[in-house]
Short mmCIF file of C-alpha atoms in Angstrom, two decimals:
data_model
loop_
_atom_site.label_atom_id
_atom_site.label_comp_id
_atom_site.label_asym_id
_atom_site.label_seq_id
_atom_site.Cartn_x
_atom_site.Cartn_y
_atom_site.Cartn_z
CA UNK A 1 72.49 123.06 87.02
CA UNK A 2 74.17 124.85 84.02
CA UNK A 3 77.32 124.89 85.80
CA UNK A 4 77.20 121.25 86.61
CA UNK A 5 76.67 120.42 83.35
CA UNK A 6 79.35 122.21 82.09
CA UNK A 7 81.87 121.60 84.52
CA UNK A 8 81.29 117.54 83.26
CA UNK A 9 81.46 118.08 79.62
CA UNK A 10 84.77 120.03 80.22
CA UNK A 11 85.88 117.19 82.46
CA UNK A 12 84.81 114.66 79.88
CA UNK A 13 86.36 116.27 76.66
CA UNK A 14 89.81 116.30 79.77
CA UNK A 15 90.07 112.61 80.45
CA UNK A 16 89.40 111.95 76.53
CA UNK A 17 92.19 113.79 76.01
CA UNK A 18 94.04 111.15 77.88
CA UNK A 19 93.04 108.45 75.87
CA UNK A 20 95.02 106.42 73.11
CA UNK A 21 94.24 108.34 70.56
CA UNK A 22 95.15 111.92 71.79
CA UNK A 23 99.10 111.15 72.92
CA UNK A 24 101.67 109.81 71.29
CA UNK A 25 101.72 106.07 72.14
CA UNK A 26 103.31 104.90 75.39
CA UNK A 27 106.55 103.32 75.68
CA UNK A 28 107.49 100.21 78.15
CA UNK A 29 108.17 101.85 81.09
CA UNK A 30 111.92 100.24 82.07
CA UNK A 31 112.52 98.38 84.83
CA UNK A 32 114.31 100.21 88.03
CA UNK A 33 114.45 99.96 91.80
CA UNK A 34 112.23 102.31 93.26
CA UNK A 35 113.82 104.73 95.21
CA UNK A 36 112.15 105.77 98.51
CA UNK A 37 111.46 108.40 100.05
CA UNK A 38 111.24 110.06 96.26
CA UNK A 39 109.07 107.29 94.95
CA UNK A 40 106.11 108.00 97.41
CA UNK A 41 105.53 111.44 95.68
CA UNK A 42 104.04 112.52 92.35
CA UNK A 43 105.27 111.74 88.74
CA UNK A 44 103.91 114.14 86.38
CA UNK A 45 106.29 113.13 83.80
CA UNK A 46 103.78 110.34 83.64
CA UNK A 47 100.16 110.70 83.27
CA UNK A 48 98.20 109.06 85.03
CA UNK A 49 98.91 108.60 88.92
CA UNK A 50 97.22 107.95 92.20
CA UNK A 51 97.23 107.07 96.03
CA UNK A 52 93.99 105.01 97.26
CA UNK A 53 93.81 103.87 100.98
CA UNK A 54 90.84 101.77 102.49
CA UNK A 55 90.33 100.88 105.53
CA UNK A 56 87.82 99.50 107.96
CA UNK A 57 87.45 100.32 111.98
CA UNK A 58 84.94 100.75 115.21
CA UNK A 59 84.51 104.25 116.05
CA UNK A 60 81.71 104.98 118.63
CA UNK A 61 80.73 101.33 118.66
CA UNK A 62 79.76 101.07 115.55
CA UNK A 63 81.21 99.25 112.86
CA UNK A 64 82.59 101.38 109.54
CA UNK A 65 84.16 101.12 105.89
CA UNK A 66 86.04 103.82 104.38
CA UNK A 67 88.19 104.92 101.34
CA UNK A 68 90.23 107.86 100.27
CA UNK A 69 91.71 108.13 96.94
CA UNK A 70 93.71 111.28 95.01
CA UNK A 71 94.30 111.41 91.61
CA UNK A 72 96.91 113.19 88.96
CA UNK A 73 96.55 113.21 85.50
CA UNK A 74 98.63 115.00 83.26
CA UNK A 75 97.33 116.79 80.52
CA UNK A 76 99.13 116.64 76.90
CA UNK A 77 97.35 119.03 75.11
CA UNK A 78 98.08 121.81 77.50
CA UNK A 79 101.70 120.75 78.38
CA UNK A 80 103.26 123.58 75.67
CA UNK A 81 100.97 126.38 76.98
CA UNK A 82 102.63 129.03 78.30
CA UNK A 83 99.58 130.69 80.51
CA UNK A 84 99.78 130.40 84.37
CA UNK A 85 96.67 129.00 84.16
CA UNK A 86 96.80 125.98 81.65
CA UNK A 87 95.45 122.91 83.48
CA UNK A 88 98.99 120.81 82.91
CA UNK A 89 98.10 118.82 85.90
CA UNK A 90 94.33 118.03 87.11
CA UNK A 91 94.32 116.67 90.87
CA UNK A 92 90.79 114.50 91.73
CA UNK A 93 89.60 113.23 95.15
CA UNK A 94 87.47 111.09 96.45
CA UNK A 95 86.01 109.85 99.82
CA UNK A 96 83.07 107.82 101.02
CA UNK A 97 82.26 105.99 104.19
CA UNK A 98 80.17 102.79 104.78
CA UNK A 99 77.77 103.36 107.93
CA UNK A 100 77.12 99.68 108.44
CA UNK A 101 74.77 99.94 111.38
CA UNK A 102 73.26 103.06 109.22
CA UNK A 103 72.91 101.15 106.16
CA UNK A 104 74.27 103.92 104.39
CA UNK A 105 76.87 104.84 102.08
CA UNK A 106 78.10 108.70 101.98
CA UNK A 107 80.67 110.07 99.83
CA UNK A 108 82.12 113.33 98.37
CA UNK A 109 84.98 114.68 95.42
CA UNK A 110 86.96 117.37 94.96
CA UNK A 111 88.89 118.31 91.62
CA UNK A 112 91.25 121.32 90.43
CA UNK A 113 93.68 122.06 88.10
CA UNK A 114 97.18 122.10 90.23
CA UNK A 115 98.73 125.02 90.95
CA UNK A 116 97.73 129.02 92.53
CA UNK A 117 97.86 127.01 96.33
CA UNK A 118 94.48 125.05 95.33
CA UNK A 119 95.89 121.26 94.38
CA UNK A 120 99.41 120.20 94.53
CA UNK A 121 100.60 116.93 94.53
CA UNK A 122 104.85 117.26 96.10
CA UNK A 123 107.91 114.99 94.10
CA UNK A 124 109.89 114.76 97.02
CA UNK A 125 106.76 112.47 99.19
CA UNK A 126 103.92 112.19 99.61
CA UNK A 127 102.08 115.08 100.38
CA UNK A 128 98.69 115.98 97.95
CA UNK A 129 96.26 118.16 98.58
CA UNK A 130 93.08 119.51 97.30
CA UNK A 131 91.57 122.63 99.32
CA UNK A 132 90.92 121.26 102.48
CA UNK A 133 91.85 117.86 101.68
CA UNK A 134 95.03 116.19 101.84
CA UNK A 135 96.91 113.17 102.48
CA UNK A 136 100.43 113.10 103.83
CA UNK A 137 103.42 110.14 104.76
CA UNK A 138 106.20 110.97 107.32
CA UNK A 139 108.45 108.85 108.98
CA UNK A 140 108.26 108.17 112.68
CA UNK A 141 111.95 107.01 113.01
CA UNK A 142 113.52 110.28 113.84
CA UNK A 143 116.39 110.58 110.96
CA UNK A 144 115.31 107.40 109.69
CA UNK A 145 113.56 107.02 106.10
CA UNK A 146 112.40 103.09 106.99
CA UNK A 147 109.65 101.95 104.91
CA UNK A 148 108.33 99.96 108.28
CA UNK A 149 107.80 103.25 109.98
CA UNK A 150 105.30 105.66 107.55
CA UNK A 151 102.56 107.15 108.95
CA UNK A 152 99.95 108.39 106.41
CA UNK A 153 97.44 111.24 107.67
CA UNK A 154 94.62 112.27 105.77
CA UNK A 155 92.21 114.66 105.96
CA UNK A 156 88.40 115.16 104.51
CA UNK A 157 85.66 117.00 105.09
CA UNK A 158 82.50 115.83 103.25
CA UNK A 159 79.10 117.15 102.94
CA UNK A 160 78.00 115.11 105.79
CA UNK A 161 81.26 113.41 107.11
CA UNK A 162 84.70 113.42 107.66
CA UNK A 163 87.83 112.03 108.43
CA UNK A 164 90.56 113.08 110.48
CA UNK A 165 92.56 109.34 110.26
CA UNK A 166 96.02 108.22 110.66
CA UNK A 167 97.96 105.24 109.27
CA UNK A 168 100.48 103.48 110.68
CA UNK A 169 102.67 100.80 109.03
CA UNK A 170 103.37 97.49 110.38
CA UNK A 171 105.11 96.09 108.09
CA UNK A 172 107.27 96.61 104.63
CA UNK A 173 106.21 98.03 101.49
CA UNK A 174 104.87 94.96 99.34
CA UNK A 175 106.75 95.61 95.81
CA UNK A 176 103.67 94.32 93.38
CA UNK A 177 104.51 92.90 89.74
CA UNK A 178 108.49 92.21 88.91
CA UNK A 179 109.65 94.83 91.95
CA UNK A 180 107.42 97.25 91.03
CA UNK A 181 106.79 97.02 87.73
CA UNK A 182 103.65 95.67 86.85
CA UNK A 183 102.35 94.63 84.18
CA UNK A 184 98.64 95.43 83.05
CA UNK A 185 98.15 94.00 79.38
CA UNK A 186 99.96 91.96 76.58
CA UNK A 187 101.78 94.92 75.51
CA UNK A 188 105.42 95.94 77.45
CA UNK A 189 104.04 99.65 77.57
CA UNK A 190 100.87 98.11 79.26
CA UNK A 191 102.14 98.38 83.14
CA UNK A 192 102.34 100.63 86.07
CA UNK A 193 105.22 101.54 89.01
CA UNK A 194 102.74 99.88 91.53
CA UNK A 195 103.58 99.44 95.32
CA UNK A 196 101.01 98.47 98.33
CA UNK A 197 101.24 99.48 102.15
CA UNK A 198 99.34 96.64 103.88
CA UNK A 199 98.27 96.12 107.29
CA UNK A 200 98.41 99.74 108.44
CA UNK A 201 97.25 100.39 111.81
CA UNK A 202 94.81 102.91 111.64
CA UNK A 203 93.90 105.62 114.56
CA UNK A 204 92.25 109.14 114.89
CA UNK A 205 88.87 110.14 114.43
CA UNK A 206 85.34 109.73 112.00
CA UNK A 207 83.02 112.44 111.86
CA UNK A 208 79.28 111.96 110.84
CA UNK A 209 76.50 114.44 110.73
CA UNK A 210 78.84 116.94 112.86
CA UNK A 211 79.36 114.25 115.75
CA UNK A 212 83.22 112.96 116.49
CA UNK A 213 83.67 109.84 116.95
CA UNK A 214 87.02 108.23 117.80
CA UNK A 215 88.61 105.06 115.82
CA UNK A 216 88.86 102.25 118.97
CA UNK A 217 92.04 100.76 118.69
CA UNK A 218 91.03 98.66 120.94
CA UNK A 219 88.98 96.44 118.02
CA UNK A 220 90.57 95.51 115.26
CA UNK A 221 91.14 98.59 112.59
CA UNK A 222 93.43 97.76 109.38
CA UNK A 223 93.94 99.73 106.11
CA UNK A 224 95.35 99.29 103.09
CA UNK A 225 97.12 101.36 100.73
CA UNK A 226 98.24 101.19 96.63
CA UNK A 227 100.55 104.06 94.95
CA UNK A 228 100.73 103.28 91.40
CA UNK A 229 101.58 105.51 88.41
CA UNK A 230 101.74 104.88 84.52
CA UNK A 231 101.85 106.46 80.94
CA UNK A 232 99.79 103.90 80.03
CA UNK A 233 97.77 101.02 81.22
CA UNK A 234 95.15 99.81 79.14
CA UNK A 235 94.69 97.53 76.39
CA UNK A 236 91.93 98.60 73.61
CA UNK A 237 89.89 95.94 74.36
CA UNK A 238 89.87 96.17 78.25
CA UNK A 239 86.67 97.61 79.01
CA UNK A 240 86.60 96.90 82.95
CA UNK A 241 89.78 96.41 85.86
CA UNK A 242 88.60 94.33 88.91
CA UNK A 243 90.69 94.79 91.74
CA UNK A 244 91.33 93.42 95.48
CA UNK A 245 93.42 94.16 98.31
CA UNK A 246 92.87 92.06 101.98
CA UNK A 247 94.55 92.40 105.12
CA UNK A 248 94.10 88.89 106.25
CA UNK A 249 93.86 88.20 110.22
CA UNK A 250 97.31 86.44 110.12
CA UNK A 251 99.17 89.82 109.22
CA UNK A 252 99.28 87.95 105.41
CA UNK A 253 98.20 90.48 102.47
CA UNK A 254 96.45 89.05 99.20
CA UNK A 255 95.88 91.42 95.91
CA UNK A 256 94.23 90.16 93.20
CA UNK A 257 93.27 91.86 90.29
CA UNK A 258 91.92 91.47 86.78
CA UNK A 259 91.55 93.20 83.06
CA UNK A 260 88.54 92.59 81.45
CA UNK A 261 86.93 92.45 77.74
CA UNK A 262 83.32 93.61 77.36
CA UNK A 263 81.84 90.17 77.15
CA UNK A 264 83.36 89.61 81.04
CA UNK A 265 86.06 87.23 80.42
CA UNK A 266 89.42 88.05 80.97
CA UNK A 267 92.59 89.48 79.50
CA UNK A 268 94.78 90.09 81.80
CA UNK A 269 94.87 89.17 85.63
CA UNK A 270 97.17 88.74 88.05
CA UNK A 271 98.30 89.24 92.40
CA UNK A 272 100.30 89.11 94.43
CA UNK A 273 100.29 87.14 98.16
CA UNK A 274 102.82 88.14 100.96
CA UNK A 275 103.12 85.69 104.17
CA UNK A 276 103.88 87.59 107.44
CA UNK A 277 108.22 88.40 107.25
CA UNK A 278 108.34 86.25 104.19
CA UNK A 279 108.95 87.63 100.56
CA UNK A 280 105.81 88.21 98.14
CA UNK A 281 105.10 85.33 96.10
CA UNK A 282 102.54 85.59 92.92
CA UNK A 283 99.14 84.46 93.52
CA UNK A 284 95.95 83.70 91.30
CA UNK A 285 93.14 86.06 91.79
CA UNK A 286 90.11 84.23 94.01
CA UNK A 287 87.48 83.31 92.08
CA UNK A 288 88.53 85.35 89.19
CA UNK A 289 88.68 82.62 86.13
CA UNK A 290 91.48 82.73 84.08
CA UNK A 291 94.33 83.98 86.03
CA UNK A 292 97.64 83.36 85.89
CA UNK A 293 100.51 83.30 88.51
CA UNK A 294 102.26 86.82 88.53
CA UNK A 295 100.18 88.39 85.40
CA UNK A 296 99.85 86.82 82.26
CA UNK A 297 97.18 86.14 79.34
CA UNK A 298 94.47 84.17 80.78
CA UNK A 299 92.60 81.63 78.67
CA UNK A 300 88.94 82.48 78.82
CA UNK A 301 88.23 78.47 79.58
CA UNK A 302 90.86 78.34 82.76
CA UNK A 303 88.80 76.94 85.47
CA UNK A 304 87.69 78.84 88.23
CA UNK A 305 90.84 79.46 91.71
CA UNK A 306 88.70 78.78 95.05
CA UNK A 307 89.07 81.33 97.65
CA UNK A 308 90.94 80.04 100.82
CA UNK A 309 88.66 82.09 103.27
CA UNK A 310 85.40 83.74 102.73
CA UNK A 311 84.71 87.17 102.73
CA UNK A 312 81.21 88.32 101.99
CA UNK A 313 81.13 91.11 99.32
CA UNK A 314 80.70 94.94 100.94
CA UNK A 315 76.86 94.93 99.59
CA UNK A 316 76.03 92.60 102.05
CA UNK A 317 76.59 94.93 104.87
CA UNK A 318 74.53 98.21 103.49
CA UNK A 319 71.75 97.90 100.74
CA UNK A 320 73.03 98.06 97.23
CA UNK A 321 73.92 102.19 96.94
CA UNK A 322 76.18 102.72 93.90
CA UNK A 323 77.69 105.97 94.45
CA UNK A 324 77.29 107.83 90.84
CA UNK A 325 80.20 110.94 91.38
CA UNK A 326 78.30 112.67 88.94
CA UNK A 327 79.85 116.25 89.81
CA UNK A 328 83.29 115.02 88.94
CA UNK A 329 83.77 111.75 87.09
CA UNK A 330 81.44 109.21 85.67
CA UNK A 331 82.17 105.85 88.72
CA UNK A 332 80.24 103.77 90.53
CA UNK A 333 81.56 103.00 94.09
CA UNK A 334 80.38 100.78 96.94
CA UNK A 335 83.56 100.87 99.53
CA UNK A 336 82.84 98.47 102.36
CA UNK A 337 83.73 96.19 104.92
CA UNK A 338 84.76 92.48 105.77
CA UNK A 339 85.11 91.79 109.51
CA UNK A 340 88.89 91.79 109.95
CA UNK A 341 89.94 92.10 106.32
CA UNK A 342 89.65 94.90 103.99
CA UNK A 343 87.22 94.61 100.98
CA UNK A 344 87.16 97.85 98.57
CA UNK A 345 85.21 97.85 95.43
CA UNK A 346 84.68 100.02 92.79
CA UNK A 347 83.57 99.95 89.05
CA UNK A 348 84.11 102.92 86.30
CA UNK A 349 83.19 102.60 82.89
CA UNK A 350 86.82 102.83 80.98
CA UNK A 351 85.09 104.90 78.25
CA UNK A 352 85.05 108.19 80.70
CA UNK A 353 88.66 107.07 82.44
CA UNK A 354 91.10 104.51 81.60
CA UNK A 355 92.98 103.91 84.69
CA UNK A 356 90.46 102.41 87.73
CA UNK A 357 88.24 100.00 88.46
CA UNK A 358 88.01 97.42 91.60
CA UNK A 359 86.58 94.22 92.52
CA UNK A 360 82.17 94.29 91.77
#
């Protein structure tokens, strides 16, 4: 109990020290093609970075959501230290998975400072891991670095699950914002290198309460994946980001996301919607008032977008179970499923991290 404690006060003081007032203030991050295979690995000149993938499948006839995220923060305060062991880069994970017929939601997290063969998080791809998790991209063109062609493979193993899960892509990368660059806030330095993997094809294997079950490929099984990385992303007054990413059953991909004040209207929002072999084209977030095509302020009277499609929040699969990661980080999480599209949500209070929050 005393070590828990302490463990979260250090971690608290940590991710404080990432806020506004403990760097020196961002600048606009400038506009550049990303450059692939490079841009799928870590950043740490920047300092706050992560790779999420969700997902939903049938493994053992059953019907299941899941979500794997990494984190990397960089650290200013200890970035001068000289010491082996100064924690200039903190790597974070975290994992849950949505037993529908269960009606149950487990999860699990892992965090370390990088370095000593505990957490790394490679430059070249992407390839981070965290003791005996990891997530990894290769290409399956032989010779070939084609964007079309990444496989992602991760590996967890939770208290009571884990996932042994492949990725395949099936289509392009989906460049979000102005080719990557998007924007977050009124402010230039508000915005993020931000790129998507839609539609992946997902394979391999759940486990749950030491029994193996294998993904059916045989039903439909889709994930979704975001890269994004940023020196800074917030605007003071943002005290929430609501987020959405759905593989829709005609191969199209919608993302949607929102900034929000404390009294729940918004400040920021934006998306992005991609028509199968056609170029991304900005969308309005669904049901998110005040959004505006491609990011922008939004007027906190703008009329409400209707949804073309319904998909029923993740809650209404599993009772409500917020998942409080109270060994690692202060978030509440409820990843879940929409028969065939992905629906992902979490919520973190931006007082404890500045940097996450999805669709609630």
């Amino acid at each position: 109990m005393v070590r828990a404690l302490s463990r979260r006060r250090w971690l608290a003081w940590a991710l404080g020290a990432m806020g506004a007032g403990a760097s020196p203030i961002a600048q606009a991050l400038p506009a550049r093609a990303l450059q692939f295979p490079r841009d799928h690995g870590s950043h740490p000149e920047l300092r706050t970075e992560w790779w999420y993938i969700t997902g939903y499948a049938t493994a053992g006839g059953r019907p299941f959501g899941f979500q794997v995220t990494f984190f990397r923060s960089r650290m200013d305060a200890t970035q001068a230290m000289q010491s082996a062991f100064a924690a200039k880069q903190l790597v974070f994970a975290h994992a849950a998975v949505t037993d529908v017929q269960g009606r149950r939601l487990l999860h699990d997290q892992r965090m370390a400072r990088a370095g000593f063969g505990v957490a790394e998080a490679s430059e070249a791809d992407t390839a981070v891991r965290l003791r005996d998790w990891s997530l990894q991209r290769q290409d399956t063109a032989r010779g070939k670095p084609d964007t079309a062609t990444s496989r992602y493979t991760t590996q967890v193993v939770g208290e009571h699950f884990g996932l042994q899960l492949q990725f395949d892509a099936t289509q392009p990368l989906l460049l979000q914002g102005q080719q990557g660059l998007s924007r977050k806030g009124p402010q230039a330095a508000q915005a993020s290198y931000y790129y998507s993997q839609p539609q992946l094809a997902v394979s391999g294997r759940l486990v749950l309460d030491g029994r193996t079950l294998p993904i059916d490929t045989q039903q439909p099984a889709r994930a979704w994946m975001d890269h994004e990385w940023s020196e800074a992303l917030l605007a003071n007054d943002a005290v929430g980001w609501d987020w959405m990413g759905m593989n829709l059953l005609d191969g199209s991909a919608l993302t949607a996301f929102r900034l929000r004040r404390a009294d729940g209207t918004a400040l920021w929002a934006g998306g992005s919607f991609r028509a199968v072999g056609q170029a991304p084209a900005c969308s309005p977030p669904p049901r998110w008032p005040g959004a505006r095509c491609a990011g922008g302020p939004a007027p906190r009277a703008a009329p409400a977008t209707p949804c073309s499609g319904r998909c029923k929040p993740p809650w209404a699969h599993t009772p409500s179970q917020p998942c409080w990661t109270r060994r690692s980080w202060t978030a509440v999480h409820r990843p879940g499923r929409c028969i065939g599209r992905v629906c992902q949500t979490w919520s973190m209070p931006m007082a404890t991290w500045r940097g996450v929050g999805i669709w609630r």
